[in-house]
């Protein structure tokens, strides 16, 4: 008689534990849009039938914690019942404990850990509608006990997250994402997007800014015509206005302000100087977190900020696009195209990539072209110019004429250079 009672108790406890596991999985995998539609339901009849379910969704974390508590309790109770059953049959404490451990490990994995969880994951809505009353009742019985236990568990683990965050940390979530990617459940670009969101609070502005040496700026006193030419050649829509040097930033000049002002000018009228049209500068320290700056720029509707170093000097420039690209990846312009590294455009004239090695360029023209400080054609162009090259920038070196041809990428840097043999200078005797 006792044996039969213990067997029934063990089976009932395992069944209840599996039922709770199924409801717990359904709560975890219920789509957010379905949960929102249930809570926003307007039909009185439907709302009345879903009272228990809406109550569970209103306090989701509390009900999840309660289900975890009861699942562990019923699994433990089933293990005790099985141990007592074997002890009653064989009258050997150690052997009974060993057999109970083996049996419950197998039964617990199949009937509690795997099968019910798969059902709850595949049919979350149906499972929750069927079990909402039970989930609500089990949570009501415990009251605040699960919340206290979670708080206690967080307190004894130094640095652990509190309350609802105690079960999934950022590192664990990153691991979930990596595993999903390895299983081809999500694409690589989606992984980069998710990881980029987490990295926002760890990345500093200095890591994403345009460094001081690469800033394209316009000097105080320049005319609107000069500013418009700079905008067209550089591809930027906003540039800093500087005074004596890059540390003296007077403001930020917008292309739309220049165009609007020129439209109002009469024929032949010079118009104001660029500093009078520049907008107020937004300064940020280079040690500021990217996520924090992104929120501030969005709130202020600001697109450009000047980055300053610890001494108050200009360290670089950061744009809203730079910050967004930390999440979504590089935003490619619709006119950007993937071209070959070398394209012949005429006799002894080639369009080459700015990333082309200068030694390869020398071989192309049959000359020895070398530089100890730079390795690429773009670097050579910038070095000889002594400033950031823009479209139209030109130099002559070792009988070659280098002309900046095209801008691409997030920094609007020179991507292609037209290289041709320089025409020999004609002397009077010739």
Short mmCIF file of C-alpha atoms in Angstrom, two decimals:
data_model
loop_
_atom_site.label_atom_id
_atom_site.label_comp_id
_atom_site.label_asym_id
_atom_site.label_seq_id
_atom_site.Cartn_x
_atom_site.Cartn_y
_atom_site.Cartn_z
CA UNK A 1 0.00 0.00 0.00
CA UNK A 2 2.76 2.44 0.95
CA UNK A 3 4.63 1.54 -2.23
CA UNK A 4 1.61 2.38 -4.37
CA UNK A 5 1.07 5.69 -2.58
CA UNK A 6 4.71 6.72 -3.01
CA UNK A 7 4.62 5.76 -6.70
CA UNK A 8 1.48 7.82 -7.29
CA UNK A 9 2.97 10.76 -5.38
CA UNK A 10 6.16 10.65 -7.47
CA UNK A 11 4.21 10.52 -10.75
CA UNK A 12 1.92 13.37 -9.71
CA UNK A 13 4.82 15.55 -8.59
CA UNK A 14 6.71 14.92 -11.86
CA UNK A 15 3.59 15.70 -13.90
CA UNK A 16 3.00 18.96 -12.04
CA UNK A 17 6.67 19.94 -12.42
CA UNK A 18 6.44 19.29 -16.16
CA UNK A 19 3.23 21.29 -16.39
CA UNK A 20 4.89 24.21 -14.60
CA UNK A 21 7.96 23.98 -16.87
CA UNK A 22 5.69 24.17 -19.91
CA UNK A 23 4.00 27.33 -18.56
CA UNK A 24 7.37 28.84 -17.64
CA UNK A 25 8.70 28.30 -21.18
CA UNK A 26 5.51 29.76 -22.68
CA UNK A 27 5.94 32.92 -20.60
CA UNK A 28 9.54 33.27 -21.77
CA UNK A 29 8.76 32.78 -25.48
CA UNK A 30 5.44 34.61 -25.76
CA UNK A 31 5.85 37.15 -28.62
CA UNK A 32 5.81 40.75 -27.39
CA UNK A 33 3.19 41.81 -29.95
CA UNK A 34 0.84 39.04 -28.77
CA UNK A 35 1.28 40.08 -25.14
CA UNK A 36 0.58 43.71 -26.04
CA UNK A 37 -2.55 42.80 -28.02
CA UNK A 38 -3.89 40.76 -25.09
CA UNK A 39 -3.33 43.62 -22.66
CA UNK A 40 -4.84 46.19 -25.08
CA UNK A 41 -7.95 44.12 -25.86
CA UNK A 42 -11.09 46.32 -25.88
CA UNK A 43 -13.85 43.72 -26.21
CA UNK A 44 -15.45 43.32 -22.71
CA UNK A 45 -16.30 39.65 -23.27
CA UNK A 46 -12.80 38.76 -24.42
CA UNK A 47 -11.24 40.77 -21.59
CA UNK A 48 -13.32 38.89 -19.03
CA UNK A 49 -12.25 35.51 -20.42
CA UNK A 50 -8.62 36.61 -20.37
CA UNK A 51 -8.62 38.15 -16.89
CA UNK A 52 -6.17 35.60 -15.47
CA UNK A 53 -3.88 35.84 -18.49
CA UNK A 54 -3.78 39.65 -18.38
CA UNK A 55 -3.05 39.49 -14.66
CA UNK A 56 -0.08 37.21 -15.33
CA UNK A 57 1.26 39.49 -18.09
CA UNK A 58 0.87 42.60 -15.92
CA UNK A 59 3.31 41.12 -13.37
CA UNK A 60 5.35 38.89 -15.63
CA UNK A 61 8.54 38.77 -13.55
CA UNK A 62 6.72 37.90 -10.31
CA UNK A 63 4.89 35.02 -11.99
CA UNK A 64 8.07 33.71 -13.62
CA UNK A 65 9.84 33.69 -10.26
CA UNK A 66 6.90 31.89 -8.66
CA UNK A 67 6.94 29.22 -11.37
CA UNK A 68 10.68 28.67 -10.88
CA UNK A 69 10.12 28.20 -7.16
CA UNK A 70 7.29 25.69 -7.62
CA UNK A 71 9.13 23.75 -10.35
CA UNK A 72 12.11 23.23 -8.05
CA UNK A 73 9.80 22.34 -5.16
CA UNK A 74 7.86 19.65 -7.08
CA UNK A 75 11.04 18.19 -8.62
CA UNK A 76 12.54 17.92 -5.13
CA UNK A 77 9.34 16.39 -3.75
CA UNK A 78 9.29 13.84 -6.58
CA UNK A 79 12.92 12.93 -5.86
CA UNK A 80 12.13 12.41 -2.16
CA UNK A 81 9.11 10.23 -3.02
CA UNK A 82 11.19 8.08 -5.39
CA UNK A 83 13.94 7.72 -2.78
CA UNK A 84 11.41 6.60 -0.15
CA UNK A 85 9.89 4.20 -2.70
CA UNK A 86 13.23 2.48 -3.35
CA UNK A 87 14.03 2.45 0.37
CA UNK A 88 10.73 0.69 1.03
CA UNK A 89 11.50 -1.90 -1.66
CA UNK A 90 15.16 -2.74 -1.00
CA UNK A 91 15.71 -1.56 2.60
CA UNK A 92 19.18 -0.15 1.82
CA UNK A 93 19.57 3.58 2.37
CA UNK A 94 22.65 4.17 0.18
CA UNK A 95 21.46 2.02 -2.71
CA UNK A 96 17.99 3.57 -2.53
CA UNK A 97 19.50 7.06 -2.71
CA UNK A 98 21.70 6.09 -5.68
CA UNK A 99 18.81 4.54 -7.61
CA UNK A 100 16.57 7.53 -6.88
CA UNK A 101 19.26 9.90 -8.18
CA UNK A 102 19.69 7.95 -11.44
CA UNK A 103 15.96 7.55 -12.06
CA UNK A 104 15.10 11.19 -11.31
CA UNK A 105 17.97 12.45 -13.45
CA UNK A 106 16.56 10.62 -16.48
CA UNK A 107 12.90 11.35 -15.76
CA UNK A 108 13.63 14.95 -14.85
CA UNK A 109 15.52 15.57 -18.09
CA UNK A 110 12.88 14.04 -20.37
CA UNK A 111 9.55 14.71 -18.62
CA UNK A 112 10.45 18.01 -16.93
CA UNK A 113 13.43 19.56 -18.67
CA UNK A 114 12.97 18.88 -22.39
CA UNK A 115 9.51 17.80 -23.56
CA UNK A 116 7.35 20.32 -21.64
CA UNK A 117 9.76 23.13 -22.45
CA UNK A 118 9.56 22.34 -26.17
CA UNK A 119 5.76 22.37 -26.07
CA UNK A 120 5.71 25.72 -24.25
CA UNK A 121 8.21 27.19 -26.71
CA UNK A 122 6.28 26.03 -29.80
CA UNK A 123 2.77 26.91 -28.55
CA UNK A 124 3.17 29.76 -26.03
CA UNK A 125 -0.23 31.39 -26.59
CA UNK A 126 -2.26 28.17 -26.31
CA UNK A 127 -0.30 26.98 -23.27
CA UNK A 128 -0.70 30.27 -21.42
CA UNK A 129 -4.42 30.45 -22.09
CA UNK A 130 -4.77 26.96 -20.65
CA UNK A 131 -2.50 27.48 -17.63
CA UNK A 132 -2.98 31.17 -16.74
CA UNK A 133 -5.36 30.35 -13.89
CA UNK A 134 -2.85 27.89 -12.38
CA UNK A 135 0.07 30.33 -12.76
CA UNK A 136 -1.93 33.09 -11.11
CA UNK A 137 -2.98 30.79 -8.24
CA UNK A 138 0.55 29.52 -7.57
CA UNK A 139 1.90 33.07 -7.49
CA UNK A 140 -0.90 34.17 -5.14
CA UNK A 141 -0.09 31.36 -2.67
CA UNK A 142 3.55 32.42 -2.37
CA UNK A 143 2.95 36.16 -2.21
CA UNK A 144 6.28 38.01 -1.94
CA UNK A 145 8.38 34.94 -1.06
CA UNK A 146 9.89 34.47 -4.57
CA UNK A 147 10.82 38.14 -4.76
CA UNK A 148 12.55 37.91 -1.38
CA UNK A 149 14.43 34.79 -2.42
CA UNK A 150 15.62 36.41 -5.66
CA UNK A 151 16.76 39.49 -3.73
CA UNK A 152 18.59 37.23 -1.27
CA UNK A 153 20.27 35.34 -4.11
CA UNK A 154 21.40 38.62 -5.67
CA UNK A 155 22.69 39.90 -2.33
CA UNK A 156 24.95 36.92 -1.66
CA UNK A 157 26.55 37.22 -5.12
CA UNK A 158 28.81 40.33 -5.19
CA UNK A 159 28.15 42.50 -8.22
CA UNK A 160 25.16 40.45 -9.33
CA UNK A 161 22.17 42.21 -10.96
CA UNK A 162 19.08 42.71 -8.84
CA UNK A 163 15.52 41.47 -9.03
CA UNK A 164 14.24 40.76 -12.56
CA UNK A 165 17.73 41.03 -14.06
CA UNK A 166 19.17 38.39 -11.76
CA UNK A 167 18.56 35.54 -14.20
CA UNK A 168 20.07 36.93 -17.42
CA UNK A 169 23.20 39.07 -17.47
CA UNK A 170 24.62 40.96 -20.43
CA UNK A 171 27.36 38.35 -20.89
CA UNK A 172 24.78 35.55 -20.93
CA UNK A 173 22.66 37.40 -23.48
CA UNK A 174 25.72 37.93 -25.70
CA UNK A 175 26.39 34.20 -25.45
CA UNK A 176 22.80 33.46 -26.50
CA UNK A 177 23.26 35.69 -29.54
CA UNK A 178 26.52 33.99 -30.51
CA UNK A 179 24.94 30.56 -30.22
CA UNK A 180 21.96 31.67 -32.30
CA UNK A 181 24.37 32.88 -34.97
CA UNK A 182 26.31 29.61 -34.95
CA UNK A 183 23.01 27.75 -35.40
CA UNK A 184 22.10 30.02 -38.36
CA UNK A 185 19.02 31.26 -36.52
CA UNK A 186 20.05 34.89 -37.10
CA UNK A 187 22.24 36.53 -39.72
CA UNK A 188 25.74 37.89 -39.08
CA UNK A 189 24.65 41.49 -39.68
CA UNK A 190 21.89 41.04 -37.09
CA UNK A 191 24.50 39.79 -34.61
CA UNK A 192 26.63 42.86 -35.29
CA UNK A 193 23.58 45.07 -34.74
CA UNK A 194 22.76 43.49 -31.37
CA UNK A 195 26.37 43.52 -30.21
CA UNK A 196 26.66 47.15 -31.34
CA UNK A 197 23.81 48.16 -29.06
CA UNK A 198 25.57 46.60 -26.06
CA UNK A 199 28.89 48.18 -27.02
CA UNK A 200 27.45 51.71 -26.99
CA UNK A 201 27.91 52.06 -23.24
CA UNK A 202 31.45 50.69 -23.41
CA UNK A 203 32.76 52.62 -26.43
CA UNK A 204 34.23 56.08 -25.90
CA UNK A 205 33.82 58.99 -28.29
CA UNK A 206 37.55 59.02 -29.07
CA UNK A 207 37.14 55.62 -30.75
CA UNK A 208 34.57 56.82 -33.31
CA UNK A 209 35.50 60.47 -33.87
CA UNK A 210 37.12 61.95 -36.97
CA UNK A 211 40.63 62.79 -35.69
CA UNK A 212 41.82 66.39 -35.76
CA UNK A 213 44.19 65.73 -38.66
CA UNK A 214 41.29 64.52 -40.85
CA UNK A 215 38.86 67.38 -40.14
CA UNK A 216 37.84 69.42 -43.19
CA UNK A 217 37.25 73.00 -42.01
CA UNK A 218 36.88 76.51 -43.40
CA UNK A 219 38.71 79.57 -42.15
CA UNK A 220 37.11 82.67 -40.71
CA UNK A 221 36.58 85.41 -43.30
CA UNK A 222 35.88 83.03 -46.19
CA UNK A 223 33.11 83.96 -48.61
CA UNK A 224 29.92 82.02 -49.26
CA UNK A 225 31.22 81.13 -52.71
CA UNK A 226 34.34 79.59 -51.19
CA UNK A 227 32.22 77.72 -48.65
CA UNK A 228 29.93 76.31 -51.33
CA UNK A 229 32.93 75.15 -53.35
CA UNK A 230 34.31 73.40 -50.26
CA UNK A 231 30.98 71.66 -49.60
CA UNK A 232 30.79 70.41 -53.19
CA UNK A 233 34.38 69.16 -53.29
CA UNK A 234 34.44 67.58 -49.83
CA UNK A 235 30.99 65.98 -49.94
CA UNK A 236 30.17 67.20 -46.43
CA UNK A 237 27.03 69.14 -45.50
CA UNK A 238 28.49 70.61 -42.29
CA UNK A 239 32.02 71.90 -41.63
CA UNK A 240 33.60 73.70 -38.66
CA UNK A 241 34.55 77.36 -38.99
CA UNK A 242 37.96 77.97 -37.41
CA UNK A 243 39.93 81.04 -36.41
CA UNK A 244 43.71 81.05 -36.13
CA UNK A 245 43.95 77.26 -35.85
CA UNK A 246 41.89 74.09 -35.30
CA UNK A 247 41.75 74.74 -31.54
CA UNK A 248 39.74 77.91 -32.15
CA UNK A 249 36.42 76.59 -33.47
CA UNK A 250 34.02 79.50 -33.98
CA UNK A 251 31.00 77.49 -35.07
CA UNK A 252 29.63 74.91 -37.47
CA UNK A 253 28.60 75.98 -40.97
CA UNK A 254 25.65 74.19 -42.59
CA UNK A 255 25.33 73.77 -46.36
CA UNK A 256 21.61 74.53 -46.26
CA UNK A 257 22.29 77.87 -44.52
CA UNK A 258 24.79 78.85 -47.22
CA UNK A 259 22.43 77.91 -50.05
CA UNK A 260 19.46 79.68 -48.44
CA UNK A 261 21.49 82.86 -47.93
CA UNK A 262 22.82 82.85 -51.48
CA UNK A 263 19.29 82.53 -52.83
CA UNK A 264 18.34 85.77 -51.08
CA UNK A 265 21.34 87.73 -52.38
CA UNK A 266 21.02 90.09 -55.32
CA UNK A 267 23.24 89.64 -58.37
CA UNK A 268 26.78 90.75 -57.61
CA UNK A 269 26.16 91.01 -53.86
CA UNK A 270 28.95 89.42 -51.81
CA UNK A 271 26.92 88.43 -48.79
CA UNK A 272 28.10 87.79 -45.22
CA UNK A 273 31.21 85.90 -44.20
CA UNK A 274 30.97 82.30 -43.09
CA UNK A 275 31.42 83.00 -39.37
CA UNK A 276 28.22 85.06 -39.31
CA UNK A 277 26.22 82.07 -40.59
CA UNK A 278 27.85 79.44 -38.39
CA UNK A 279 25.81 77.80 -35.65
CA UNK A 280 26.76 77.29 -32.02
CA UNK A 281 29.36 74.62 -31.34
CA UNK A 282 28.56 71.56 -29.22
CA UNK A 283 31.65 70.43 -27.28
CA UNK A 284 32.06 66.94 -25.79
CA UNK A 285 34.99 65.32 -23.97
CA UNK A 286 36.72 62.45 -25.75
CA UNK A 287 36.12 60.22 -22.71
CA UNK A 288 32.33 60.44 -23.03
CA UNK A 289 30.43 57.22 -23.75
CA UNK A 290 28.94 56.86 -27.22
CA UNK A 291 25.53 55.76 -25.94
CA UNK A 292 25.22 58.79 -23.68
CA UNK A 293 26.25 61.20 -26.44
CA UNK A 294 23.81 59.63 -28.90
CA UNK A 295 20.91 60.30 -26.54
CA UNK A 296 22.04 63.89 -26.00
CA UNK A 297 22.40 64.67 -29.72
CA UNK A 298 18.99 63.17 -30.46
CA UNK A 299 17.39 65.19 -27.67
CA UNK A 300 19.04 68.43 -28.84
CA UNK A 301 18.53 67.71 -32.58
CA UNK A 302 22.26 68.30 -33.07
CA UNK A 303 24.24 66.50 -35.77
CA UNK A 304 27.83 67.60 -35.11
CA UNK A 305 29.95 67.94 -31.98
CA UNK A 306 33.57 69.00 -31.51
CA UNK A 307 35.57 66.57 -29.37
CA UNK A 308 38.04 68.13 -26.93
CA UNK A 309 40.93 66.51 -25.12
CA UNK A 310 41.87 66.80 -21.45
CA UNK A 311 43.69 70.08 -22.11
CA UNK A 312 40.76 71.74 -23.88
CA UNK A 313 42.23 71.45 -27.37
CA UNK A 314 40.41 70.07 -30.38
CA UNK A 315 40.85 66.30 -30.53
CA UNK A 316 38.43 65.60 -33.35
CA UNK A 317 34.87 65.81 -34.59
CA UNK A 318 31.96 63.40 -34.20
CA UNK A 319 28.68 63.30 -36.09
CA UNK A 320 25.34 61.68 -35.41
CA UNK A 321 25.98 59.39 -38.38
CA UNK A 322 29.22 58.16 -36.78
CA UNK A 323 27.32 57.17 -33.64
CA UNK A 324 24.49 55.45 -35.51
CA UNK A 325 26.99 53.49 -37.59
CA UNK A 326 28.37 52.03 -34.38
CA UNK A 327 25.05 50.14 -34.21
CA UNK A 328 24.01 49.47 -37.79
CA UNK A 329 27.41 49.40 -39.48
CA UNK A 330 28.71 51.69 -42.19
CA UNK A 331 26.04 53.57 -44.12
CA UNK A 332 27.02 53.39 -47.77
CA UNK A 333 26.04 56.23 -50.07
CA UNK A 334 23.87 55.29 -53.05
CA UNK A 335 26.55 56.63 -55.39
CA UNK A 336 29.32 54.54 -53.88
CA UNK A 337 30.40 51.63 -56.03
CA UNK A 338 32.91 48.85 -55.74
CA UNK A 339 35.49 49.55 -58.43
CA UNK A 340 38.62 47.64 -59.34
CA UNK A 341 41.85 48.87 -57.80
CA UNK A 342 43.16 49.98 -61.20
CA UNK A 343 41.08 51.31 -64.11
CA UNK A 344 42.68 52.57 -67.31
CA UNK A 345 40.95 55.77 -68.45
CA UNK A 346 43.38 56.89 -71.15
CA UNK A 347 46.94 56.66 -72.45
CA UNK A 348 49.25 56.59 -69.41
CA UNK A 349 46.30 57.59 -67.22
CA UNK A 350 44.67 55.41 -64.55
CA UNK A 351 42.05 55.71 -61.84
CA UNK A 352 43.43 53.84 -58.83
CA UNK A 353 42.20 53.09 -55.32
CA UNK A 354 43.51 55.40 -52.61
CA UNK A 355 44.41 52.22 -50.70
CA UNK A 356 46.71 51.01 -53.48
CA UNK A 357 50.30 50.42 -52.38
CA UNK A 358 52.66 53.08 -53.72
CA UNK A 359 55.16 50.42 -54.82
CA UNK A 360 52.45 48.84 -56.99
CA UNK A 361 51.73 52.28 -58.45
CA UNK A 362 55.41 52.68 -59.28
CA UNK A 363 55.45 49.31 -61.05
CA UNK A 364 52.40 50.39 -63.06
CA UNK A 365 54.36 53.33 -64.51
CA UNK A 366 57.76 51.62 -64.52
CA UNK A 367 59.36 53.90 -61.92
CA UNK A 368 60.77 53.44 -58.42
CA UNK A 369 58.21 55.03 -56.09
CA UNK A 370 58.89 54.67 -52.37
CA UNK A 371 58.25 56.52 -49.13
CA UNK A 372 59.32 55.58 -45.61
CA UNK A 373 56.36 57.27 -43.89
CA UNK A 374 53.31 56.22 -45.95
CA UNK A 375 52.30 53.05 -47.79
CA UNK A 376 49.25 54.02 -49.85
CA UNK A 377 48.48 56.41 -52.69
CA UNK A 378 45.99 58.28 -50.50
CA UNK A 379 48.56 58.64 -47.75
CA UNK A 380 51.14 59.93 -50.21
CA UNK A 381 48.68 62.50 -51.55
CA UNK A 382 47.82 63.74 -48.05
CA UNK A 383 51.47 63.90 -46.99
CA UNK A 384 52.58 65.98 -49.97
CA UNK A 385 49.56 68.29 -49.67
CA UNK A 386 50.09 68.80 -45.94
CA UNK A 387 46.33 68.65 -45.31
CA UNK A 388 43.28 66.43 -45.80
CA UNK A 389 42.78 65.93 -49.56
CA UNK A 390 39.39 66.61 -51.13
CA UNK A 391 38.12 66.25 -54.67
CA UNK A 392 40.36 68.30 -56.96
CA UNK A 393 43.44 68.23 -54.72
CA UNK A 394 46.51 67.78 -56.92
CA UNK A 395 50.23 67.11 -56.55
CA UNK A 396 53.12 66.14 -58.81
CA UNK A 397 55.72 63.64 -57.66
CA UNK A 398 58.48 61.81 -59.54
CA UNK A 399 56.95 62.64 -62.91
CA UNK A 400 53.43 61.55 -61.92
CA UNK A 401 50.39 63.78 -61.60
CA UNK A 402 48.03 62.73 -58.76
CA UNK A 403 44.48 64.14 -58.73
CA UNK A 404 41.94 63.32 -55.98
CA UNK A 405 38.91 62.05 -57.89
CA UNK A 406 36.23 60.60 -55.62
CA UNK A 407 35.06 60.54 -51.98
CA UNK A 408 33.40 57.57 -50.29
CA UNK A 409 32.66 56.10 -46.88
CA UNK A 410 31.60 57.43 -43.52
CA UNK A 411 34.49 59.91 -43.36
CA UNK A 412 34.09 61.20 -46.93
CA UNK A 413 37.72 60.39 -47.52
CA UNK A 414 39.33 60.23 -50.94
CA UNK A 415 38.69 56.75 -52.28
CA UNK A 416 40.10 57.05 -55.80
CA UNK A 417 42.93 59.02 -57.36
CA UNK A 418 43.59 59.71 -61.05
CA UNK A 419 47.28 59.17 -61.80
CA UNK A 420 48.89 60.13 -65.09
CA UNK A 421 52.33 61.03 -66.35
CA UNK A 422 53.06 64.69 -65.80
CA UNK A 423 53.53 66.65 -68.99
CA UNK A 424 57.14 67.83 -69.39
CA UNK A 425 57.67 71.56 -69.02
CA UNK A 426 58.40 73.20 -72.39
CA UNK A 427 61.44 75.51 -72.35
CA UNK A 428 61.90 78.56 -74.60
CA UNK A 429 64.67 76.80 -76.59
CA UNK A 430 62.30 73.95 -77.35
#
